[in-house]
């Protein structure tokens, strides 16, 4: 491959997706490394080669406007655990914030009301679903909301986020 074609590929959106993924998993100096590589999020060996990753991506649904998602956010980047989704859905696949005091994703304490608030994010829109006396009640309300509204992707993520409690 010539230097000019190699330079052109590094300017593509797909190359930047690969580079970001590579850096956060493998480069201890990268800003995202503490939340990925340092926590054991790995990069599939073949995908350490940008061209192999880009080949997989093009054969598996990549197009502009999509972002890579790990289906199970506790596992690494590999063909079996990755898919392409719209960016607005990406926020659903998050763990707990480091400032989280409830122990549950989407559950926060409201000082003025002296209660726990349960919130959900669906299609990029955040919605408050209620106030509760305990964090566990708020957590369960989130799961019920996902079930009642047939939000299966949200429900899957909710269950993965708290495997120990939802068992």
Tab-separated table of C-alpha atoms in Angstrom:
chain	number	residue	atom	x	y	z
A	1	UNK	CA	0.000	0.000	0.000
A	2	UNK	CA	1.365	3.393	-0.929
A	3	UNK	CA	1.940	6.156	1.609
A	4	UNK	CA	-0.712	8.310	-0.063
A	5	UNK	CA	-3.434	5.641	0.207
A	6	UNK	CA	-2.415	4.904	3.819
A	7	UNK	CA	-2.716	8.639	4.608
A	8	UNK	CA	-6.136	8.818	2.955
A	9	UNK	CA	-7.512	5.939	5.031
A	10	UNK	CA	-6.483	7.649	8.286
A	11	UNK	CA	-8.814	10.534	7.450
A	12	UNK	CA	-11.935	8.342	7.335
A	13	UNK	CA	-14.606	8.091	10.037
A	14	UNK	CA	-14.091	4.325	10.229
A	15	UNK	CA	-10.366	4.699	10.851
A	16	UNK	CA	-11.121	7.125	13.706
A	17	UNK	CA	-13.558	4.598	15.211
A	18	UNK	CA	-10.801	1.990	15.101
A	19	UNK	CA	-8.128	4.327	16.486
A	20	UNK	CA	-10.341	5.431	19.392
A	21	UNK	CA	-11.150	1.821	20.253
A	22	UNK	CA	-7.481	0.830	19.989
A	23	UNK	CA	-6.288	3.721	22.160
A	24	UNK	CA	-8.794	3.269	24.986
A	25	UNK	CA	-8.096	-0.484	25.195
A	26	UNK	CA	-4.337	-0.602	24.673
A	27	UNK	CA	-2.700	2.765	25.364
A	28	UNK	CA	-2.235	3.477	29.087
A	29	UNK	CA	-1.574	7.140	28.216
A	30	UNK	CA	-4.953	7.564	26.445
A	31	UNK	CA	-7.658	9.469	28.331
A	32	UNK	CA	-10.186	6.620	27.954
A	33	UNK	CA	-7.808	3.880	29.107
A	34	UNK	CA	-8.799	3.985	32.830
A	35	UNK	CA	-12.408	3.117	31.920
A	36	UNK	CA	-11.511	0.479	29.311
A	37	UNK	CA	-8.088	-1.161	29.139
A	38	UNK	CA	-7.365	-0.700	32.840
A	39	UNK	CA	-10.694	-2.401	33.631
A	40	UNK	CA	-9.976	-5.381	31.390
A	41	UNK	CA	-11.846	-4.300	28.255
A	42	UNK	CA	-9.858	-5.987	25.504
A	43	UNK	CA	-9.485	-5.640	21.754
A	44	UNK	CA	-9.854	-8.756	19.581
A	45	UNK	CA	-6.364	-9.684	18.331
A	46	UNK	CA	-7.252	-9.447	14.623
A	47	UNK	CA	-8.721	-5.977	15.183
A	48	UNK	CA	-5.354	-4.653	16.308
A	49	UNK	CA	-4.847	-4.338	12.549
A	50	UNK	CA	-6.960	-1.396	11.339
A	51	UNK	CA	-7.563	-2.948	7.928
A	52	UNK	CA	-8.929	-6.201	9.373
A	53	UNK	CA	-11.261	-4.241	11.653
A	54	UNK	CA	-12.406	-2.020	8.792
A	55	UNK	CA	-13.087	-5.079	6.631
A	56	UNK	CA	-15.246	-6.593	9.375
A	57	UNK	CA	-17.033	-3.279	9.888
A	58	UNK	CA	-17.932	-2.863	6.217
A	59	UNK	CA	-19.268	-6.421	6.050
A	60	UNK	CA	-21.263	-6.032	9.258
A	61	UNK	CA	-23.368	-2.931	8.860
A	62	UNK	CA	-21.073	0.065	9.314
A	63	UNK	CA	-22.273	3.258	7.665
A	64	UNK	CA	-21.978	6.939	8.456
A	65	UNK	CA	-24.099	7.974	11.411
A	66	UNK	CA	-23.537	4.734	13.330
A	67	UNK	CA	-21.274	4.004	16.279
A	68	UNK	CA	-19.834	0.727	17.525
A	69	UNK	CA	-21.499	-0.787	20.567
A	70	UNK	CA	-20.401	-3.638	22.772
A	71	UNK	CA	-23.536	-5.737	23.315
A	72	UNK	CA	-22.335	-6.753	26.782
A	73	UNK	CA	-20.519	-3.700	28.143
A	74	UNK	CA	-18.577	-5.882	30.588
A	75	UNK	CA	-16.814	-7.672	27.705
A	76	UNK	CA	-14.270	-6.501	25.143
A	77	UNK	CA	-14.420	-5.510	21.491
A	78	UNK	CA	-14.787	-8.599	19.268
A	79	UNK	CA	-17.081	-9.671	16.399
A	80	UNK	CA	-19.423	-11.607	18.703
A	81	UNK	CA	-19.889	-8.666	21.078
A	82	UNK	CA	-20.085	-5.686	18.707
A	83	UNK	CA	-22.712	-4.143	16.484
A	84	UNK	CA	-23.392	-0.780	14.812
A	85	UNK	CA	-26.070	1.473	16.291
A	86	UNK	CA	-27.176	5.117	16.018
A	87	UNK	CA	-25.270	7.382	18.405
A	88	UNK	CA	-28.414	8.371	20.325
A	89	UNK	CA	-28.794	4.746	21.507
A	90	UNK	CA	-25.209	4.530	22.771
A	91	UNK	CA	-26.024	6.209	26.103
A	92	UNK	CA	-28.206	3.248	27.083
A	93	UNK	CA	-25.150	1.036	27.333
A	94	UNK	CA	-23.401	2.725	30.226
A	95	UNK	CA	-22.343	1.553	33.622
A	96	UNK	CA	-22.751	3.464	36.849
A	97	UNK	CA	-21.213	6.903	37.155
A	98	UNK	CA	-18.284	7.209	39.542
A	99	UNK	CA	-20.460	9.701	41.481
A	100	UNK	CA	-23.332	7.223	41.790
A	101	UNK	CA	-24.484	6.826	45.417
A	102	UNK	CA	-27.470	4.547	44.832
A	103	UNK	CA	-25.572	1.586	43.408
A	104	UNK	CA	-27.974	1.554	40.434
A	105	UNK	CA	-27.764	3.036	36.959
A	106	UNK	CA	-30.475	5.673	36.456
A	107	UNK	CA	-31.243	6.104	40.161
A	108	UNK	CA	-30.243	9.298	41.964
A	109	UNK	CA	-30.955	10.974	45.307
A	110	UNK	CA	-32.894	14.242	45.192
A	111	UNK	CA	-31.935	16.407	48.182
A	112	UNK	CA	-34.832	18.861	47.956
A	113	UNK	CA	-37.464	16.129	47.749
A	114	UNK	CA	-35.625	13.690	50.089
A	115	UNK	CA	-36.291	10.738	47.825
A	116	UNK	CA	-34.761	8.558	45.118
A	117	UNK	CA	-35.574	9.408	41.505
A	118	UNK	CA	-35.651	6.813	38.731
A	119	UNK	CA	-34.851	7.986	35.213
A	120	UNK	CA	-34.610	6.234	31.862
A	121	UNK	CA	-33.069	7.224	28.563
A	122	UNK	CA	-34.950	6.000	25.511
A	123	UNK	CA	-33.923	6.970	21.967
A	124	UNK	CA	-31.707	9.717	23.343
A	125	UNK	CA	-34.454	11.278	25.492
A	126	UNK	CA	-34.215	11.239	29.286
A	127	UNK	CA	-37.430	10.773	31.232
A	128	UNK	CA	-38.117	10.784	34.947
A	129	UNK	CA	-40.375	7.854	35.823
A	130	UNK	CA	-40.976	8.494	39.500
A	131	UNK	CA	-39.799	9.127	43.040
A	132	UNK	CA	-39.254	6.376	45.598
A	133	UNK	CA	-38.399	5.835	49.258
A	134	UNK	CA	-35.551	3.413	48.489
A	135	UNK	CA	-32.966	3.088	45.744
A	136	UNK	CA	-33.998	-0.554	45.216
A	137	UNK	CA	-37.634	0.473	44.604
A	138	UNK	CA	-36.454	3.023	42.029
A	139	UNK	CA	-34.247	0.428	40.371
A	140	UNK	CA	-37.133	-2.049	40.121
A	141	UNK	CA	-39.384	0.675	38.693
A	142	UNK	CA	-36.882	1.195	35.866
A	143	UNK	CA	-37.016	-2.500	34.997
A	144	UNK	CA	-40.822	-2.474	35.103
A	145	UNK	CA	-40.897	0.582	32.840
A	146	UNK	CA	-38.739	-1.201	30.250
A	147	UNK	CA	-40.924	-4.339	30.425
A	148	UNK	CA	-44.246	-2.451	30.328
A	149	UNK	CA	-43.136	-0.424	27.304
A	150	UNK	CA	-41.630	-3.408	25.473
A	151	UNK	CA	-38.187	-1.760	25.396
A	152	UNK	CA	-36.264	-5.004	25.023
A	153	UNK	CA	-32.848	-3.467	24.287
A	154	UNK	CA	-33.134	-1.242	27.358
A	155	UNK	CA	-34.314	-4.195	29.432
A	156	UNK	CA	-31.353	-6.295	28.262
A	157	UNK	CA	-28.931	-3.543	29.277
A	158	UNK	CA	-30.746	-3.010	32.606
A	159	UNK	CA	-30.408	-6.724	33.379
A	160	UNK	CA	-26.715	-6.795	32.427
A	161	UNK	CA	-25.971	-3.759	34.594
A	162	UNK	CA	-27.217	-5.530	37.710
A	163	UNK	CA	-26.894	-9.275	37.076
A	164	UNK	CA	-26.491	-9.952	40.794
A	165	UNK	CA	-29.724	-8.168	41.802
A	166	UNK	CA	-31.884	-9.190	38.859
A	167	UNK	CA	-31.146	-12.907	39.198
